[in-house]
mmCIF file with all atom_site columns, C-alpha atoms in Angstrom:
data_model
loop_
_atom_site.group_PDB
_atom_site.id
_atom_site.type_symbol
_atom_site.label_atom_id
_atom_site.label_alt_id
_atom_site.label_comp_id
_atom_site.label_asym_id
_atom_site.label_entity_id
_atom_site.label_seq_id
_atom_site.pdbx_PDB_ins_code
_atom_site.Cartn_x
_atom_site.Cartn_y
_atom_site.Cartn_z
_atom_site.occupancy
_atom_site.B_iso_or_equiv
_atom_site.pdbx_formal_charge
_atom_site.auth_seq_id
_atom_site.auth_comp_id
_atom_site.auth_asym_id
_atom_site.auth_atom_id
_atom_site.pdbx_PDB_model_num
ATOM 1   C CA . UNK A 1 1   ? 96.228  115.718 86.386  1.00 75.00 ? 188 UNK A CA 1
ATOM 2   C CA . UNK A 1 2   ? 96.183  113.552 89.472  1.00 82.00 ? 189 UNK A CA 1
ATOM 3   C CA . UNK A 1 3   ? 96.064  116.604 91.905  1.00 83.00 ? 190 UNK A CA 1
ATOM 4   C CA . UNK A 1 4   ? 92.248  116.555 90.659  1.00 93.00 ? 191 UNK A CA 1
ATOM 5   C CA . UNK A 1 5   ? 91.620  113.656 92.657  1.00 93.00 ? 192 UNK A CA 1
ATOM 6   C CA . UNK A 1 6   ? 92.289  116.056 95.722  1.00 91.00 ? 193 UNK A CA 1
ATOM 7   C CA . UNK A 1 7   ? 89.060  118.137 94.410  1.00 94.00 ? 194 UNK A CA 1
ATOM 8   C CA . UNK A 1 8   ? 87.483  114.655 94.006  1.00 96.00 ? 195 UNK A CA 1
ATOM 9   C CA . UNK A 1 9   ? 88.217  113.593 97.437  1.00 96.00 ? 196 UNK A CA 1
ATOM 10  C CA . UNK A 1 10  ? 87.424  116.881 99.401  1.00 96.00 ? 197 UNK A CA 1
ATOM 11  C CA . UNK A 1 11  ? 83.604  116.042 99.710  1.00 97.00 ? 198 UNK A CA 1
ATOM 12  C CA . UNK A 1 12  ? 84.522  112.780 101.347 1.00 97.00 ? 199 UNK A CA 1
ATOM 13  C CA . UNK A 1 13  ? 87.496  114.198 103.397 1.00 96.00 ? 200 UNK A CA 1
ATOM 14  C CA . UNK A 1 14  ? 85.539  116.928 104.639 1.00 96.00 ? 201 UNK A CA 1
ATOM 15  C CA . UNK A 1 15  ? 82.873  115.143 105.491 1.00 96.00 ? 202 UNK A CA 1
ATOM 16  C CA . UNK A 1 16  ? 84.882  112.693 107.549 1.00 96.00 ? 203 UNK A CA 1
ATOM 17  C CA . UNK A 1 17  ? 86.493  115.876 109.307 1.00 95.00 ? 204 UNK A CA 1
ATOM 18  C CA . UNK A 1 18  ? 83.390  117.006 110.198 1.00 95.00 ? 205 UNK A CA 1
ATOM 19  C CA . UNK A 1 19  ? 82.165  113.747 111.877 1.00 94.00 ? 206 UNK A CA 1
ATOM 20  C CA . UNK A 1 20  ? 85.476  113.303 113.887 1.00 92.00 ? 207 UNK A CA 1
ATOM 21  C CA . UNK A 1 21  ? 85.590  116.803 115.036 1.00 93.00 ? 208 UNK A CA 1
ATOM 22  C CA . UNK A 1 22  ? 82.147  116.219 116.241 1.00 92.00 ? 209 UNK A CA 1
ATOM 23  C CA . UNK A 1 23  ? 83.574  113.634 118.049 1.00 90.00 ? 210 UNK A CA 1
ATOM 24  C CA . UNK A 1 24  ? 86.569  115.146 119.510 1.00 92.00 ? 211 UNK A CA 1
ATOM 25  C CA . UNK A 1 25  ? 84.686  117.839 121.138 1.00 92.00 ? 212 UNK A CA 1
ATOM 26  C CA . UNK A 1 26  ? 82.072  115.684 122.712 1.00 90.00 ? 213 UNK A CA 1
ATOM 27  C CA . UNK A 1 27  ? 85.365  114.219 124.003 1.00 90.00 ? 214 UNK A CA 1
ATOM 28  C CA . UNK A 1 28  ? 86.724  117.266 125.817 1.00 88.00 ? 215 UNK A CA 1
ATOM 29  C CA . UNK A 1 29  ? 88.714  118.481 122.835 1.00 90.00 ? 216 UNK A CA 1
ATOM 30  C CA . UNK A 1 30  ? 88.680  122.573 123.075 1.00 87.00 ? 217 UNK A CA 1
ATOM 31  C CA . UNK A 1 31  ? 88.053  124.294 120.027 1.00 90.00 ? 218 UNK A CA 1
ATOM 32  C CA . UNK A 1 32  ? 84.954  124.338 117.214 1.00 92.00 ? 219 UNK A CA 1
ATOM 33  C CA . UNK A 1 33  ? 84.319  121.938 114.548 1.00 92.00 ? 220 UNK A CA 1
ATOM 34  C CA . UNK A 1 34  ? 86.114  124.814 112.408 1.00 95.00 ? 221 UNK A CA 1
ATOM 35  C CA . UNK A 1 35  ? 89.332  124.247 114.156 1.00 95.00 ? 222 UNK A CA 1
ATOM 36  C CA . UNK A 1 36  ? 89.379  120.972 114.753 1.00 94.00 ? 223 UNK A CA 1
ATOM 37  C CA . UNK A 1 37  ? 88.385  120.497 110.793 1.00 95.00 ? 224 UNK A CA 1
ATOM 38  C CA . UNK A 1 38  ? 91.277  122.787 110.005 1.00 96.00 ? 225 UNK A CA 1
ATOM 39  C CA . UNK A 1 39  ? 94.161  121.414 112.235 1.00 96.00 ? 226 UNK A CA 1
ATOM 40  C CA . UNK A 1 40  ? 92.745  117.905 110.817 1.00 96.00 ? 227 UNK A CA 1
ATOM 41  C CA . UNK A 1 41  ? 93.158  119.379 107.077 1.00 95.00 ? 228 UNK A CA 1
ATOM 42  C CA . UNK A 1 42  ? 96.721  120.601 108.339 1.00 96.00 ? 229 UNK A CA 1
ATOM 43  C CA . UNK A 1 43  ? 97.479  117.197 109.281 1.00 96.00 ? 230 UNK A CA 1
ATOM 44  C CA . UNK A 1 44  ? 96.223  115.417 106.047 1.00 94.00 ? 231 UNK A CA 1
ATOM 45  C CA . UNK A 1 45  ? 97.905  117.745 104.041 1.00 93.00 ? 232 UNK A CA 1
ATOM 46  C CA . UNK A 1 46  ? 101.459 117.399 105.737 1.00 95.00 ? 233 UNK A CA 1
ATOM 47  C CA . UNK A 1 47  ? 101.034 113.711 105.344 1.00 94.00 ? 234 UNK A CA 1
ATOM 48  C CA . UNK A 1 48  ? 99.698  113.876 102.109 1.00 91.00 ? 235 UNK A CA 1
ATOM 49  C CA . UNK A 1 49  ? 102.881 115.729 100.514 1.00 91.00 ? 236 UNK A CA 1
ATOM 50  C CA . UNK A 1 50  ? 105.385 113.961 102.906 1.00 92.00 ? 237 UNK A CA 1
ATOM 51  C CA . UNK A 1 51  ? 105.120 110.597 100.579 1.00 91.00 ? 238 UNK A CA 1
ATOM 52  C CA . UNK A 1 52  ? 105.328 112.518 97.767  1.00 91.00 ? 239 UNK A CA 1
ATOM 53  C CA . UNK A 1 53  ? 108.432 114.521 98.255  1.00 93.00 ? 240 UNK A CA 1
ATOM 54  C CA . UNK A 1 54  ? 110.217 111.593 99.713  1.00 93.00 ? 241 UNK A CA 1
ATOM 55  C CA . UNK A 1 55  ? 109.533 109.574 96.927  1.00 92.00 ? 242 UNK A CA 1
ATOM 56  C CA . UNK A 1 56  ? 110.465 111.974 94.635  1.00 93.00 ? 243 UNK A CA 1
ATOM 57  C CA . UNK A 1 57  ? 114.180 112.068 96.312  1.00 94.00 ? 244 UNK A CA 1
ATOM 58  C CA . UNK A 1 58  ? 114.556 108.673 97.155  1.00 92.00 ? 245 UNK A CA 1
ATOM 59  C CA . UNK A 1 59  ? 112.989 106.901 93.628  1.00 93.00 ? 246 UNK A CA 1
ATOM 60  C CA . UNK A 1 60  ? 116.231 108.238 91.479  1.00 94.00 ? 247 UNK A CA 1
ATOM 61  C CA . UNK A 1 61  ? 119.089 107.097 93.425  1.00 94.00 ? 248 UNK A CA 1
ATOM 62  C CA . UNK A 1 62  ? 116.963 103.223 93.345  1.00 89.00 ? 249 UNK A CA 1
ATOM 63  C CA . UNK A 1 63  ? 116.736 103.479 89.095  1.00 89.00 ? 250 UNK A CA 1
ATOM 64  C CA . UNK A 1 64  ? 112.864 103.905 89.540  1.00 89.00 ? 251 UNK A CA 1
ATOM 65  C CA . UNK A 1 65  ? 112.628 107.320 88.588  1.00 92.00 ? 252 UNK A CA 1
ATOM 66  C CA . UNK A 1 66  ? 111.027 106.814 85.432  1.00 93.00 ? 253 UNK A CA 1
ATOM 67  C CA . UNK A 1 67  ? 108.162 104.838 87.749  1.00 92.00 ? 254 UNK A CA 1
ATOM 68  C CA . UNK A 1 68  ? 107.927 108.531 89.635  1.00 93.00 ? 255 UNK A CA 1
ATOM 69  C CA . UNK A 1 69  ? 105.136 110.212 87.980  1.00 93.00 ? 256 UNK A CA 1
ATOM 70  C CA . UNK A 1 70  ? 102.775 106.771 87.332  1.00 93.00 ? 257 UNK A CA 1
ATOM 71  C CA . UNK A 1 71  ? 103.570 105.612 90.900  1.00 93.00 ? 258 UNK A CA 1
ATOM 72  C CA . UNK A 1 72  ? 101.465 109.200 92.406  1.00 94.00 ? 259 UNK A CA 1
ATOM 73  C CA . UNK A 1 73  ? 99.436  109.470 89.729  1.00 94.00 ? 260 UNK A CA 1
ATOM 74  C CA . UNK A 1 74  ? 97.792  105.641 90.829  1.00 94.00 ? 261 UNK A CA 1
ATOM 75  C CA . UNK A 1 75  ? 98.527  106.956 94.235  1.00 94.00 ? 262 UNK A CA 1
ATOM 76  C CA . UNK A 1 76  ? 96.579  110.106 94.650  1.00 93.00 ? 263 UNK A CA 1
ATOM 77  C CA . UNK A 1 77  ? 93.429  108.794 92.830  1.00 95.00 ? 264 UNK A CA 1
ATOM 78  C CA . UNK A 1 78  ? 93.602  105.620 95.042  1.00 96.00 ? 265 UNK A CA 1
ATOM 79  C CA . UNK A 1 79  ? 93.850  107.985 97.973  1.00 95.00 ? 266 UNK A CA 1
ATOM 80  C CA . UNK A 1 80  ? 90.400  109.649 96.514  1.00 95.00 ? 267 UNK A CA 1
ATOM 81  C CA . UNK A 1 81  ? 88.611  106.371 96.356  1.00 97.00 ? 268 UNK A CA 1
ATOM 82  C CA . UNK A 1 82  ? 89.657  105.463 99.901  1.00 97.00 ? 269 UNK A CA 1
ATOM 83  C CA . UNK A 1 83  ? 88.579  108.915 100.927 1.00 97.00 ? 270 UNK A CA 1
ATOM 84  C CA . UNK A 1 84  ? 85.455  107.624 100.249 1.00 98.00 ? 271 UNK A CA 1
ATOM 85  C CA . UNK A 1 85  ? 85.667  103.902 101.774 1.00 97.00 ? 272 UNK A CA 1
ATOM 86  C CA . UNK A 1 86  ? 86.737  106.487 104.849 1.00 97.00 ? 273 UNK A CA 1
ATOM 87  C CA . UNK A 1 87  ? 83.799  108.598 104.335 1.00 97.00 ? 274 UNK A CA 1
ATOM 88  C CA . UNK A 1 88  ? 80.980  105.532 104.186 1.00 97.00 ? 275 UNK A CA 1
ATOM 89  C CA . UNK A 1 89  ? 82.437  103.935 108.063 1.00 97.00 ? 276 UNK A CA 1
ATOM 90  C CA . UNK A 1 90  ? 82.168  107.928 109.206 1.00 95.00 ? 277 UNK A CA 1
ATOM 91  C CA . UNK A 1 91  ? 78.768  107.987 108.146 1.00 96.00 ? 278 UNK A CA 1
ATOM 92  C CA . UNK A 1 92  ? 77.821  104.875 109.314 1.00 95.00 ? 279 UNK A CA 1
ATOM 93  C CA . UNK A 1 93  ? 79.018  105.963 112.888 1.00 93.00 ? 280 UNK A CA 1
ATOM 94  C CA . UNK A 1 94  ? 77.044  108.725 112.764 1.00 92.00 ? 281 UNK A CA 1
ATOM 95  C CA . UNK A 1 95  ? 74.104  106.663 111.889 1.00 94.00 ? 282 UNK A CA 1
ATOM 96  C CA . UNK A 1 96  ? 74.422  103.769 114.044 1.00 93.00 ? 283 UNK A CA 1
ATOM 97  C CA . UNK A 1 97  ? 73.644  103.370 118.103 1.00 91.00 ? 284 UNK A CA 1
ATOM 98  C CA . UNK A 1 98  ? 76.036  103.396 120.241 1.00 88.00 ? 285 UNK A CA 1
ATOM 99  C CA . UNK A 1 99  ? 76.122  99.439  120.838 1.00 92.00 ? 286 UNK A CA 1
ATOM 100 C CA . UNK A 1 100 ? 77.430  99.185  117.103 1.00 93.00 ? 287 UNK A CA 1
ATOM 101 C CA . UNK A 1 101 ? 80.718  100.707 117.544 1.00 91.00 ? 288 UNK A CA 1
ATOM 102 C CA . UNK A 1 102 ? 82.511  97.540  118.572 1.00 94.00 ? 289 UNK A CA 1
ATOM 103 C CA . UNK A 1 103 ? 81.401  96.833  115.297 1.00 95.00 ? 290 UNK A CA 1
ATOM 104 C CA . UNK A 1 104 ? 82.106  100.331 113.381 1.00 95.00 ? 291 UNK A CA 1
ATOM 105 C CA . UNK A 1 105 ? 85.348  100.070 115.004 1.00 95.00 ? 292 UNK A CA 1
ATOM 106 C CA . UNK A 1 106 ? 86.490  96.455  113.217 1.00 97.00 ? 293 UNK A CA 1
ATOM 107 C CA . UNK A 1 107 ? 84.922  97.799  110.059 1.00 97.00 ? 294 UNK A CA 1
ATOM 108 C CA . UNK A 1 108 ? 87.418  101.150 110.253 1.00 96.00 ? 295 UNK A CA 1
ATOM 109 C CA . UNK A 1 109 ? 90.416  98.698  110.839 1.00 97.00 ? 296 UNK A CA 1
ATOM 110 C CA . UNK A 1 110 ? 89.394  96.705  107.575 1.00 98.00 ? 297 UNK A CA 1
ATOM 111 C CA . UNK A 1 111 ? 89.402  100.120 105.941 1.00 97.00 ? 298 UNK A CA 1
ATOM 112 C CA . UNK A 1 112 ? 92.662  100.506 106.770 1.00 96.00 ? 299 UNK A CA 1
ATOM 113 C CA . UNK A 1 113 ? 93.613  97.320  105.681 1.00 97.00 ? 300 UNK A CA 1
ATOM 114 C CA . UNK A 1 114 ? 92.238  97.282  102.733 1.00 97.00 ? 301 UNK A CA 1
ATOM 115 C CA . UNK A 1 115 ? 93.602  100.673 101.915 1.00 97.00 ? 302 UNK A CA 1
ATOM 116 C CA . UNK A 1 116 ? 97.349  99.627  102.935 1.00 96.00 ? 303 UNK A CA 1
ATOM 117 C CA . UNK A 1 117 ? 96.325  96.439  100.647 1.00 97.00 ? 304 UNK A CA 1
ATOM 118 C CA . UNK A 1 118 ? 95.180  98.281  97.449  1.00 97.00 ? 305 UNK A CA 1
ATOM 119 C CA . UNK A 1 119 ? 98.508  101.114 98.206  1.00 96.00 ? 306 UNK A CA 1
ATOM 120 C CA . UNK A 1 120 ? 101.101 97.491  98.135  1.00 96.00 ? 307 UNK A CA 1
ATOM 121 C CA . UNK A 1 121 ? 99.092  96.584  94.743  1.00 97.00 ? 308 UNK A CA 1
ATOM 122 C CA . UNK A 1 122 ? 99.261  99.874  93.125  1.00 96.00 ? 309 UNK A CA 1
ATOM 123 C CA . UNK A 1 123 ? 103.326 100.233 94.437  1.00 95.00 ? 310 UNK A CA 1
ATOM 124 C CA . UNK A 1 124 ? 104.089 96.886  92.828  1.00 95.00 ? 311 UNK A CA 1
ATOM 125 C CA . UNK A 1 125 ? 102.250 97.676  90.141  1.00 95.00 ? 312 UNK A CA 1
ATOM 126 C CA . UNK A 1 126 ? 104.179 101.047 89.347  1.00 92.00 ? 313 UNK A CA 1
ATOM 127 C CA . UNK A 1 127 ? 107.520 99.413  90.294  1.00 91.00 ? 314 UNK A CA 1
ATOM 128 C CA . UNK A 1 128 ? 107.385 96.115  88.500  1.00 88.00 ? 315 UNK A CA 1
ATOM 129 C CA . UNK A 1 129 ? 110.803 95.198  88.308  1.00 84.00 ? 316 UNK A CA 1
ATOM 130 C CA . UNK A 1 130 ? 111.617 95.175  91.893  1.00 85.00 ? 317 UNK A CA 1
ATOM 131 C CA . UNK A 1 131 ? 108.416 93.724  94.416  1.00 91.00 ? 318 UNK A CA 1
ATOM 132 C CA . UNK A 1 132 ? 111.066 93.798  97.249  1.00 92.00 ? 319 UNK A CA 1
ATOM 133 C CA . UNK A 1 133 ? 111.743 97.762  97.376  1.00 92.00 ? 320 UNK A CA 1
ATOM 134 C CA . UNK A 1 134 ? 108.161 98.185  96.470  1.00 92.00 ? 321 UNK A CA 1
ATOM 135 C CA . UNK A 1 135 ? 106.821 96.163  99.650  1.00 95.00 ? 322 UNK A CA 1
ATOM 136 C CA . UNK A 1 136 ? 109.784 98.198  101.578 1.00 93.00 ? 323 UNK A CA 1
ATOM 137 C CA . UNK A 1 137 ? 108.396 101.548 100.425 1.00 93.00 ? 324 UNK A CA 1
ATOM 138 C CA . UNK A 1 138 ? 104.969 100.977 101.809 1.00 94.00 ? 325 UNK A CA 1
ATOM 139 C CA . UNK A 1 139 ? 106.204 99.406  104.871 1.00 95.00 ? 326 UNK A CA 1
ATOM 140 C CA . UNK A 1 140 ? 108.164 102.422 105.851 1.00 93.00 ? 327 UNK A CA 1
ATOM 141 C CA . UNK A 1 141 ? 105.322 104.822 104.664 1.00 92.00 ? 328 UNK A CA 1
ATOM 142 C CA . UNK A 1 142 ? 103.006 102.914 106.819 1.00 95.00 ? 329 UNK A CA 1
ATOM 143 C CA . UNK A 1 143 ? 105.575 103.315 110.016 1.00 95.00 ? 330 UNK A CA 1
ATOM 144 C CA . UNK A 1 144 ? 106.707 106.529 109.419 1.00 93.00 ? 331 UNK A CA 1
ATOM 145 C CA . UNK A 1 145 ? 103.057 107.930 108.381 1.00 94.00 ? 332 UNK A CA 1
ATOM 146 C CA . UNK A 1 146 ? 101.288 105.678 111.328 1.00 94.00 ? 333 UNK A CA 1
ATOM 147 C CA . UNK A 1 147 ? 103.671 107.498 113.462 1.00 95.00 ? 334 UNK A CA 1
ATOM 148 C CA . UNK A 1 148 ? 103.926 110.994 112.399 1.00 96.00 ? 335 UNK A CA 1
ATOM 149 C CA . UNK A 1 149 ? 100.071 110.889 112.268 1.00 95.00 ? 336 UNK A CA 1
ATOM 150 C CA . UNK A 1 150 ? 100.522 110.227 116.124 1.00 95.00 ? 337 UNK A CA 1
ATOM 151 C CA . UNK A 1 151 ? 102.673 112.814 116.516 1.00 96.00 ? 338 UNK A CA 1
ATOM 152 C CA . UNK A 1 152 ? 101.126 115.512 114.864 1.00 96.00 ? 339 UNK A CA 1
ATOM 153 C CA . UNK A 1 153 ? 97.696  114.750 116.231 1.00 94.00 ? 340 UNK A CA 1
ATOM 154 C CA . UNK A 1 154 ? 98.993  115.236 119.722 1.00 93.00 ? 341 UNK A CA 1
ATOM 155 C CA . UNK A 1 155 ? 100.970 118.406 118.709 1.00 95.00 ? 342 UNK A CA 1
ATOM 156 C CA . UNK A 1 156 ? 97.706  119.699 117.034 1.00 95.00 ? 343 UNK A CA 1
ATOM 157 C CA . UNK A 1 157 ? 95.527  119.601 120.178 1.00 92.00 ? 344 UNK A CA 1
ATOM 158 C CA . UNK A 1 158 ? 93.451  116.929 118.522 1.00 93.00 ? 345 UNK A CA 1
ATOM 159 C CA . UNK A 1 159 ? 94.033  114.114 121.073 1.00 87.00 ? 346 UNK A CA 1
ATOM 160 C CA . UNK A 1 160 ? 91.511  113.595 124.075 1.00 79.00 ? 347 UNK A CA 1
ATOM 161 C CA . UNK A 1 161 ? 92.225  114.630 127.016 1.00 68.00 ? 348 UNK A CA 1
#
């Protein structure tokens, strides 16, 4: 059931694909907003199922795989509603004058914040009986995701020149 919030978040994802690819070629990235929006839908998806399968192997072996299946459930619909958050700074970017994206800019980073915020509460909240391994899972998803995201980006043509 939580793979609908995928469907839910397309709209928002999308539309945020859209706006950055705009972007990317106005910054000397080759390709259409087609490919870009594609090789940015590869990227999401590969970091989208990453979590997921390494959770699944690693939850077991730390007792919490009973906490599995509520831990992505919260997870992926979270991920829709920041899909949105992500969504309303894209359009607001697109809306506002140039001189505003100082501003745009600090309001993207307290996006992410808040996003790595609400992903701690929802991990302690599916793994209750240990805050420590909880606060270590999203710490290493936030390094190893940060990172690959950097990675991939660059192997995907979508960095500037």
């Amino acid at each position: 059931r939580s793979f609908r919030a995928i469907i839910v978040a397309l709209p928002a994802t999308f539309f945020t694909w859209v706006i950055f690819g705009q972007d990317l070629i106005a910054e000397g990235v080759v390709g259409s907003v087609v490919s870009l929006v594609g090789r940015q839908a590869a990227i999401d998806i590969i970091l989208w199922l990453l979590p997921i399968i390494v959770l699944a192997l690693a939850m077991p072996p730390l007792g919490l795989g009973k906490n599995y299946t509520g831990l992505i459930i919260a997870r992926n619909w979270l991920s829709a509603i920041v899909a949105y958050l992500v969504a309303a700074v894209a359009l607001l970017y697109m809306v506002a004058p140039a001189e505003a994206n100082g501003f745009i800019a600090l309001l993207f980073l307290a996006t992410i914040m808040a996003s790595i915020w609400m992903f701690l509460r929802v991990t302690i909240a599916a793994v209750p009986q240990n805050r420590g391994i909880a606060y270590a899972m999203v710490i290493i998803e936030i390094v190893v995701i940060f990172t690959l995201a950097e990675l991939l980006t660059g192997l995907f043509g979508l960095s500037p020149a």
